[in-house]
mmCIF file of C-alpha atoms in Angstrom:
data_model
loop_
_atom_site.group_PDB
_atom_site.id
_atom_site.type_symbol
_atom_site.label_atom_id
_atom_site.label_comp_id
_atom_site.label_asym_id
_atom_site.label_seq_id
_atom_site.Cartn_x
_atom_site.Cartn_y
_atom_site.Cartn_z
ATOM 1 C CA VAL O 1128 39.715 -217.219 107.611
ATOM 2 C CA TYR O 1129 36.287 -218.800 107.967
ATOM 3 C CA ASP O 1130 36.959 -222.270 106.630
ATOM 4 C CA VAL O 1131 39.393 -224.475 104.745
ATOM 5 C CA GLY O 1132 38.723 -227.587 102.728
ATOM 6 C CA GLU O 1133 39.308 -229.675 99.659
ATOM 7 C CA GLU O 1134 37.043 -230.529 96.760
ATOM 8 C CA ASN O 1135 37.910 -232.532 93.653
ATOM 9 C CA GLY O 1136 41.587 -232.329 94.501
ATOM 10 C CA ILE O 1137 41.531 -228.541 94.882
ATOM 11 C CA TYR O 1138 42.301 -227.029 98.275
ATOM 12 C CA TYR O 1139 40.477 -223.840 99.184
ATOM 13 C CA ILE O 1140 40.329 -221.176 101.900
ATOM 14 C CA VAL O 1141 37.150 -219.250 102.698
ATOM 15 C CA MET O 1142 37.966 -215.710 103.808
ATOM 16 C CA GLU O 1143 36.075 -212.547 104.661
ATOM 17 C CA LEU O 1144 35.242 -210.281 101.724
ATOM 18 C CA VAL O 1145 36.035 -206.674 102.595
ATOM 19 C CA GLN O 1146 34.542 -204.048 100.299
ATOM 20 C CA GLY O 1147 36.978 -201.153 100.205
ATOM 21 C CA ILE O 1148 40.516 -200.107 99.327
ATOM 22 C CA THR O 1149 43.948 -200.372 100.895
ATOM 23 C CA LEU O 1150 45.129 -197.655 103.236
ATOM 24 C CA LYS O 1151 47.937 -196.988 100.736
ATOM 25 C CA HIS O 1152 45.414 -196.140 98.027
ATOM 26 C CA TYR O 1153 43.413 -194.096 100.515
ATOM 27 C CA ILE O 1154 46.477 -192.006 101.385
ATOM 28 C CA GLU O 1155 47.338 -191.586 97.700
ATOM 29 C CA ARG O 1156 43.793 -190.446 97.012
ATOM 30 C CA LYS O 1157 43.517 -187.974 99.902
ATOM 31 C CA GLY O 1158 47.125 -186.974 100.523
ATOM 32 C CA LYS O 1159 47.706 -185.975 104.151
ATOM 33 C CA LEU O 1160 44.900 -187.262 106.343
ATOM 34 C CA ASP O 1161 43.095 -185.245 108.991
ATOM 35 C CA ILE O 1162 44.695 -185.693 112.406
ATOM 36 C CA ARG O 1163 41.575 -187.115 114.008
ATOM 37 C CA GLU O 1164 41.168 -189.534 111.105
ATOM 38 C CA VAL O 1165 44.777 -190.650 111.526
ATOM 39 C CA LEU O 1166 44.130 -191.311 115.199
ATOM 40 C CA ASN O 1167 40.924 -193.236 114.527
ATOM 41 C CA ILE O 1168 42.594 -195.417 111.899
ATOM 42 C CA SER O 1169 45.667 -195.932 114.078
ATOM 43 C CA VAL O 1170 43.620 -197.121 117.057
ATOM 44 C CA GLN O 1171 41.914 -199.694 114.867
ATOM 45 C CA ILE O 1172 45.205 -200.924 113.369
ATOM 46 C CA ALA O 1173 46.764 -201.122 116.810
ATOM 47 C CA SER O 1174 43.762 -203.056 118.136
ATOM 48 C CA GLY O 1175 44.151 -205.581 115.332
ATOM 49 C CA MET O 1176 47.843 -205.880 116.091
ATOM 50 C CA GLY O 1177 46.997 -206.278 119.761
ATOM 51 C CA ALA O 1178 44.761 -209.259 119.015
ATOM 52 C CA ALA O 1179 47.614 -210.901 117.119
ATOM 53 C CA HIS O 1180 50.201 -210.090 119.772
ATOM 54 C CA ALA O 1181 47.929 -211.432 122.509
ATOM 55 C CA ASN O 1182 48.073 -214.752 120.654
ATOM 56 C CA ARG O 1183 51.864 -214.494 120.304
ATOM 57 C CA ILE O 1184 51.712 -213.745 116.582
ATOM 58 C CA ILE O 1185 54.112 -211.170 115.113
ATOM 59 C CA HIS O 1186 52.825 -209.745 111.816
ATOM 60 C CA ARG O 1187 56.247 -208.588 110.510
ATOM 61 C CA ASP O 1188 54.789 -206.717 107.515
ATOM 62 C CA ILE O 1189 52.625 -203.885 108.863
ATOM 63 C CA LYS O 1190 52.289 -201.303 106.081
ATOM 64 C CA PRO O 1191 49.464 -199.329 104.392
ATOM 65 C CA GLN O 1192 49.309 -201.881 101.569
ATOM 66 C CA ASN O 1193 48.268 -204.513 104.129
ATOM 67 C CA ILE O 1194 45.602 -202.393 105.803
ATOM 68 C CA LEU O 1195 42.102 -202.362 104.308
ATOM 69 C CA VAL O 1196 39.706 -199.440 104.667
ATOM 70 C CA ALA O 1197 36.185 -200.806 104.327
ATOM 71 C CA VAL O 1198 33.398 -198.704 102.857
ATOM 72 C CA ASP O 1199 31.943 -198.182 106.354
ATOM 73 C CA GLY O 1200 35.284 -196.932 107.682
ATOM 74 C CA THR O 1201 36.212 -200.149 109.460
ATOM 75 C CA ILE O 1202 39.922 -200.909 109.364
ATOM 76 C CA LYS O 1203 41.194 -204.437 108.766
ATOM 77 C CA VAL O 1204 44.757 -205.668 109.293
ATOM 78 C CA THR O 1205 45.437 -208.213 106.550
ATOM 79 C CA ASP O 1206 48.115 -210.374 104.929
ATOM 80 C CA PHE O 1207 49.724 -212.392 107.684
ATOM 81 C CA GLY O 1208 51.675 -214.188 104.986
ATOM 82 C CA ILE O 1209 55.060 -213.783 106.679
ATOM 83 C CA ALA O 1210 53.745 -213.664 110.237
ATOM 84 C CA ARG O 1211 55.511 -215.840 112.770
ATOM 85 C CA ALA O 1212 54.496 -217.345 116.074
ATOM 86 C CA ALA O 1213 56.656 -215.857 118.797
ATOM 87 C CA THR O 1214 58.297 -218.217 121.254
ATOM 88 C CA THR O 1215 59.668 -217.273 124.643
ATOM 89 C CA ASN O 1216 62.659 -215.951 122.719
ATOM 90 C CA THR O 1217 62.713 -213.510 119.856
ATOM 91 C CA TYR O 1218 63.824 -214.969 116.555
ATOM 92 C CA ALA O 1219 66.104 -214.043 113.718
ATOM 93 C CA ALA O 1220 64.684 -212.125 110.783
ATOM 94 C CA ASP O 1221 65.615 -212.775 107.177
ATOM 95 C CA VAL O 1222 65.915 -209.303 105.713
ATOM 96 C CA ASN O 1223 65.560 -210.638 102.170
ATOM 97 C CA ALA O 1224 62.204 -212.254 102.867
ATOM 98 C CA MET O 1225 60.731 -209.866 105.372
ATOM 99 C CA GLY O 1226 58.458 -206.935 105.203
ATOM 100 C CA SER O 1227 58.668 -203.940 102.936
ATOM 101 C CA VAL O 1228 61.770 -201.837 103.171
ATOM 102 C CA HIS O 1229 59.952 -198.513 103.581
ATOM 103 C CA TYR O 1230 58.250 -199.752 106.747
ATOM 104 C CA PHE O 1231 60.383 -202.352 108.420
ATOM 105 C CA SER O 1232 62.262 -201.828 111.640
ATOM 106 C CA PRO O 1233 66.013 -201.311 112.092
ATOM 107 C CA GLU O 1234 66.329 -204.829 113.510
ATOM 108 C CA GLN O 1235 64.613 -206.201 110.411
ATOM 109 C CA ALA O 1236 66.920 -204.099 108.242
ATOM 110 C CA ARG O 1237 69.985 -205.678 109.818
ATOM 111 C CA GLY O 1238 68.505 -209.173 109.747
ATOM 112 C CA GLY O 1239 68.495 -209.279 113.527
ATOM 113 C CA TYR O 1240 65.918 -210.350 116.097
ATOM 114 C CA VAL O 1241 62.341 -209.161 115.906
ATOM 115 C CA ASN O 1242 59.380 -209.181 118.270
ATOM 116 C CA GLU O 1243 56.185 -207.220 118.901
ATOM 117 C CA LYS O 1244 58.167 -203.972 119.000
ATOM 118 C CA SER O 1245 59.113 -204.460 115.354
ATOM 119 C CA ASP O 1246 55.408 -204.305 114.445
ATOM 120 C CA ILE O 1247 55.091 -201.178 116.598
ATOM 121 C CA TYR O 1248 57.891 -199.515 114.610
ATOM 122 C CA SER O 1249 56.155 -200.333 111.327
ATOM 123 C CA LEU O 1250 52.909 -198.889 112.671
ATOM 124 C CA GLY O 1251 54.784 -195.709 113.579
ATOM 125 C CA ILE O 1252 56.094 -195.406 110.021
ATOM 126 C CA THR O 1253 52.569 -196.016 108.690
ATOM 127 C CA MET O 1254 51.236 -193.276 110.973
ATOM 128 C CA TYR O 1255 53.959 -190.932 109.711
ATOM 129 C CA GLU O 1256 52.794 -191.548 106.156
ATOM 130 C CA MET O 1257 49.158 -190.917 107.045
ATOM 131 C CA VAL O 1258 50.083 -187.591 108.669
ATOM 132 C CA THR O 1259 52.486 -186.356 106.002
ATOM 133 C CA GLY O 1260 51.377 -188.123 102.822
ATOM 134 C CA ARG O 1261 54.875 -189.512 102.336
ATOM 135 C CA VAL O 1262 57.203 -192.185 103.690
ATOM 136 C CA PRO O 1263 59.960 -190.844 105.960
ATOM 137 C CA PHE O 1264 62.824 -192.721 104.313
ATOM 138 C CA ASP O 1265 63.225 -193.123 100.574
ATOM 139 C CA ALA O 1266 66.090 -193.769 98.188
ATOM 140 C CA SER O 1267 66.894 -195.377 94.848
ATOM 141 C CA SER O 1268 67.609 -198.821 96.304
ATOM 142 C CA SER O 1269 66.276 -201.065 99.053
ATOM 143 C CA ILE O 1270 69.688 -201.193 100.717
ATOM 144 C CA ALA O 1271 69.897 -197.405 100.846
ATOM 145 C CA ILE O 1272 66.435 -197.198 102.431
ATOM 146 C CA ALA O 1273 67.354 -199.889 104.969
ATOM 147 C CA LEU O 1274 70.455 -197.914 105.933
ATOM 148 C CA LYS O 1275 68.306 -194.854 106.536
ATOM 149 C CA HIS O 1276 66.128 -196.836 108.938
ATOM 150 C CA LEU O 1277 69.311 -197.798 110.749
ATOM 151 C CA ASN O 1278 71.132 -194.479 110.783
ATOM 152 C CA GLU O 1279 68.937 -191.465 110.054
ATOM 153 C CA GLU O 1280 66.620 -189.636 112.408
ATOM 154 C CA LEU O 1281 62.944 -189.447 111.547
ATOM 155 C CA PRO O 1282 62.375 -186.313 109.402
ATOM 156 C CA ASP O 1283 60.575 -183.430 111.098
ATOM 157 C CA ILE O 1284 56.862 -184.128 110.860
ATOM 158 C CA LYS O 1285 55.807 -180.506 111.243
ATOM 159 C CA GLN O 1286 57.575 -179.459 108.072
ATOM 160 C CA TYR O 1287 55.048 -181.574 106.155
ATOM 161 C CA ASN O 1288 52.040 -181.132 108.436
ATOM 162 C CA PRO O 1289 52.193 -178.191 110.860
ATOM 163 C CA ASN O 1290 48.747 -179.134 112.196
ATOM 164 C CA ILE O 1291 49.936 -182.298 113.923
ATOM 165 C CA THR O 1292 49.155 -182.316 117.634
ATOM 166 C CA ARG O 1293 51.895 -182.670 120.198
ATOM 167 C CA GLY O 1294 50.427 -185.945 121.425
ATOM 168 C CA LEU O 1295 50.361 -187.628 118.025
ATOM 169 C CA GLU O 1296 53.840 -186.424 117.145
ATOM 170 C CA GLY O 1297 55.150 -187.863 120.401
ATOM 171 C CA ILE O 1298 53.482 -191.209 119.734
ATOM 172 C CA ILE O 1299 54.995 -191.492 116.262
ATOM 173 C CA ARG O 1300 58.459 -190.588 117.510
ATOM 174 C CA LYS O 1301 58.326 -193.046 120.406
ATOM 175 C CA ALA O 1302 57.028 -195.849 118.175
ATOM 176 C CA THR O 1303 59.849 -195.301 115.674
ATOM 177 C CA GLN O 1304 62.834 -195.197 117.995
ATOM 178 C CA LYS O 1305 65.876 -196.931 116.507
ATOM 179 C CA LYS O 1306 66.439 -198.983 119.645
ATOM 180 C CA ALA O 1307 63.592 -201.377 120.384
ATOM 181 C CA ASP O 1308 64.022 -200.831 124.125
ATOM 182 C CA GLU O 1309 63.138 -197.156 123.660
ATOM 183 C CA ARG O 1310 59.829 -197.886 121.911
ATOM 184 C CA TYR O 1311 56.528 -198.718 123.561
ATOM 185 C CA ASP O 1312 56.832 -201.819 125.704
ATOM 186 C CA ASN O 1313 53.658 -203.205 124.157
ATOM 187 C CA ILE O 1314 50.798 -202.270 121.858
ATOM 188 C CA ASP O 1315 48.348 -201.730 124.739
ATOM 189 C CA ILE O 1316 50.388 -198.800 126.055
ATOM 190 C CA LEU O 1317 50.466 -197.301 122.571
ATOM 191 C CA ILE O 1318 46.676 -197.664 122.314
ATOM 192 C CA SER O 1319 46.260 -195.846 125.636
ATOM 193 C CA ASP O 1320 48.358 -192.943 124.341
ATOM 194 C CA LEU O 1321 46.363 -192.869 121.097
ATOM 195 C CA LYS O 1322 43.133 -192.542 123.070
ATOM 196 C CA LEU O 1323 44.598 -189.639 125.039
ATOM 197 C CA ALA O 1324 45.701 -188.063 121.754
ATOM 198 C CA ILE O 1325 42.130 -188.363 120.439
ATOM 199 C CA ILE O 1326 40.912 -186.315 123.410
ATOM 200 C CA GLU O 1327 43.679 -183.761 122.801
ATOM 201 C CA ALA O 1328 42.838 -183.495 119.084
ATOM 202 C CA ALA O 1329 39.151 -182.936 119.864
ATOM 203 C CA ARG O 1330 40.092 -180.173 122.311
ATOM 204 C CA VAL O 1331 42.372 -178.512 119.752
ATOM 205 C CA ALA O 1332 39.693 -178.712 117.060
ATOM 206 C CA LYS O 1333 37.120 -177.180 119.413
ATOM 207 C CA ALA O 1334 39.475 -174.327 120.303
ATOM 208 C CA SER O 1335 40.231 -173.663 116.628
ATOM 209 C CA LYS O 1336 36.534 -173.598 115.815
ATOM 210 C CA ALA O 1337 35.871 -171.136 118.626
ATOM 211 C CA GLU O 1338 38.734 -168.928 117.444
ATOM 212 C CA ALA O 1339 37.410 -168.959 113.885
ATOM 213 C CA ALA O 1340 33.949 -167.992 115.117
ATOM 214 C CA LYS O 1341 35.408 -164.923 116.846
ATOM 215 C CA GLU O 1342 37.004 -163.795 113.613
#
């Protein structure tokens, strides 16, 4: 937000114009994304989340529909419409007003307490979708999907994308642990692992290229 004001009784907000599409549309257009592209996008999303978390803001609705992919490849985290300022304590979540059921955390699903780790879970689900081209939990009703977040293990990623690197798979699984205490302690640690995974993916790609050249 660049500015706010009022003119002739009409209140207005001046915001950045981002030329591009949502990450959701990007995934729908491309299907499964390349592993290195997933990592690049994820680092940018996580960095945006980190800026919010550093200011004690919990987004509470991280999902591909709220991520913009600009024409130059820049990633923007948008729509803080249900974001909340975190106090020294975590706060109760209203499951009926919070997030999108395909992406929200188990604690959001049960209407419990949420904090930065809830955003980390939603990022993990978003990363899963980028890698596989599909959401991990789906059903005919919101309640059924919420129950899957609470009770079902994350589906095997390799069955949908056998090219996923070990590092990225580990990041997604750690970010999406059912128990918040078993997830990343904070977004900065997740970013560090993503950067290591970028190095790993580059090494794997180089090895594959060398192997193809031999053939």
